[in-house]
mmCIF file of C-alpha atoms in Angstrom:
data_model
loop_
_atom_site.group_PDB
_atom_site.id
_atom_site.type_symbol
_atom_site.label_atom_id
_atom_site.label_comp_id
_atom_site.label_asym_id
_atom_site.label_seq_id
_atom_site.Cartn_x
_atom_site.Cartn_y
_atom_site.Cartn_z
ATOM 1 C CA MET A 1 0.000 0.000 0.000
ATOM 2 C CA ALA A 2 1.260 3.506 -0.837
ATOM 3 C CA LYS A 3 2.335 5.793 1.978
ATOM 4 C CA GLY A 4 0.378 8.926 2.890
ATOM 5 C CA TYR A 5 1.873 12.284 3.792
ATOM 6 C CA TRP A 6 0.981 15.518 5.496
ATOM 7 C CA LEU A 7 2.633 18.550 3.906
ATOM 8 C CA LYS A 8 2.170 21.053 6.668
ATOM 9 C CA GLN A 9 3.020 24.719 7.072
ATOM 10 C CA ALA A 10 2.046 26.596 10.223
ATOM 11 C CA LYS A 11 2.541 30.180 11.302
ATOM 12 C CA ILE A 12 3.424 30.118 14.988
ATOM 13 C CA SER A 13 3.489 33.531 16.594
ATOM 14 C CA SER A 14 4.878 32.964 20.085
ATOM 15 C CA THR A 15 7.398 30.948 22.035
ATOM 16 C CA ASP A 16 4.651 29.464 24.221
ATOM 17 C CA VAL A 17 2.660 28.129 21.253
ATOM 18 C CA PHE A 18 5.815 26.765 19.594
ATOM 19 C CA VAL A 19 6.938 24.922 22.755
ATOM 20 C CA GLU A 20 3.428 23.587 23.359
ATOM 21 C CA TYR A 21 3.262 22.342 19.762
ATOM 22 C CA VAL A 22 6.551 20.459 20.100
ATOM 23 C CA ARG A 23 5.542 18.977 23.456
ATOM 24 C CA THR A 24 2.015 17.911 22.502
ATOM 25 C CA VAL A 25 1.578 17.464 18.754
ATOM 26 C CA VAL A 26 4.878 15.720 18.004
ATOM 27 C CA PRO A 27 4.276 12.881 20.534
ATOM 28 C CA TRP A 28 0.640 12.632 19.405
ATOM 29 C CA LEU A 29 1.758 12.266 15.769
ATOM 30 C CA LYS A 30 3.959 9.349 16.768
ATOM 31 C CA SER A 31 1.074 7.741 18.668
ATOM 32 C CA VAL A 32 -1.101 7.748 15.504
ATOM 33 C CA GLY A 33 1.668 6.365 13.284
ATOM 34 C CA GLY A 34 3.077 9.608 11.902
ATOM 35 C CA THR A 35 6.810 10.077 11.369
ATOM 36 C CA ILE A 36 8.350 13.484 10.750
ATOM 37 C CA ILE A 37 10.657 12.965 7.767
ATOM 38 C CA ALA A 38 11.520 16.614 7.007
ATOM 39 C CA LYS A 39 11.193 19.952 8.757
ATOM 40 C CA ASP A 40 11.918 23.577 8.005
ATOM 41 C CA VAL A 41 11.891 26.352 10.580
ATOM 42 C CA ASN A 42 11.922 29.949 9.384
ATOM 43 C CA GLN A 43 12.148 32.341 12.317
ATOM 44 C CA ASN A 44 11.247 36.017 11.906
ATOM 45 C CA SER A 45 14.600 37.141 13.313
ATOM 46 C CA ASP A 46 17.959 35.718 14.303
ATOM 47 C CA LEU A 47 17.296 35.899 18.046
ATOM 48 C CA ASN A 48 18.053 32.873 20.206
ATOM 49 C CA GLN A 49 14.448 32.834 21.422
ATOM 50 C CA TRP A 50 11.488 32.077 19.150
ATOM 51 C CA ASP A 51 9.782 35.334 18.184
ATOM 52 C CA GLY A 52 7.418 33.971 15.576
ATOM 53 C CA GLY A 53 7.811 32.428 12.177
ATOM 54 C CA GLN A 54 6.909 29.451 10.020
ATOM 55 C CA LEU A 55 7.203 25.759 10.790
ATOM 56 C CA GLY A 56 7.069 23.394 7.827
ATOM 57 C CA LEU A 57 6.823 19.613 8.227
ATOM 58 C CA VAL A 58 6.523 16.548 6.041
ATOM 59 C CA ILE A 59 4.936 13.725 8.012
ATOM 60 C CA GLU A 60 4.729 10.166 6.699
ATOM 61 C CA PHE A 61 1.903 7.738 7.499
ATOM 62 C CA ASP A 62 1.394 4.094 6.503
ATOM 63 C CA SER A 63 -1.305 5.142 4.012
ATOM 64 C CA LYS A 64 -3.257 8.127 2.731
ATOM 65 C CA ASP A 65 -6.249 6.856 4.721
ATOM 66 C CA ALA A 66 -4.179 6.850 7.921
ATOM 67 C CA ALA A 67 -3.053 10.422 7.193
ATOM 68 C CA GLN A 68 -6.668 11.501 6.655
ATOM 69 C CA GLU A 69 -7.841 9.735 9.824
ATOM 70 C CA ALA A 70 -5.174 11.524 11.863
ATOM 71 C CA PHE A 71 -6.223 14.889 10.444
ATOM 72 C CA ASP A 72 -9.934 14.191 11.030
ATOM 73 C CA SER A 73 -9.392 12.896 14.563
ATOM 74 C CA PRO A 74 -11.148 14.810 17.333
ATOM 75 C CA VAL A 75 -7.810 15.251 19.132
ATOM 76 C CA PHE A 76 -6.179 17.117 16.233
ATOM 77 C CA GLN A 77 -9.285 19.116 15.326
ATOM 78 C CA GLU A 78 -9.762 20.246 18.936
ATOM 79 C CA TYR A 79 -6.087 21.179 19.159
ATOM 80 C CA ILE A 80 -6.099 23.457 16.125
ATOM 81 C CA LYS A 81 -9.462 25.024 16.968
ATOM 82 C CA GLY A 82 -8.626 25.500 20.645
ATOM 83 C CA ARG A 83 -5.452 27.413 19.812
ATOM 84 C CA GLY A 84 -6.905 29.437 16.959
ATOM 85 C CA LEU A 85 -4.534 27.813 14.449
ATOM 86 C CA GLN A 86 -7.129 27.170 11.713
ATOM 87 C CA SER A 87 -6.203 30.342 9.825
ATOM 88 C CA ASP A 88 -2.454 29.872 10.431
ATOM 89 C CA LEU A 89 -2.278 26.258 9.225
ATOM 90 C CA CYS A 90 -1.911 24.998 5.677
ATOM 91 C CA LEU A 91 -2.031 21.215 5.433
ATOM 92 C CA SER A 92 -2.242 19.002 2.348
ATOM 93 C CA ILE A 93 -2.699 15.242 2.444
ATOM 94 C CA ILE A 94 -1.128 13.329 -0.424
ATOM 95 C CA GLY A 95 -0.539 9.690 -1.144
#
């Protein structure tokens, strides 16, 4: 069966949201079978502390269906809605 992928770009405006994302979403992705295979971080400045910017990820799943199920899951939908990330998130599912 062909793999499925999330191509994900998110605008993250604060250190707190960035740290929370890394601490909560990354472990959750692993728990639903997702593997981060590429990432790109583009910070707004060259400061040592996150001051906003873009986070791009490519996440691999066992299938396109698995990728879709992860996206549609109540856990992920509640996360993005609860943090107001709907307008700051661009996510494509391919497979």
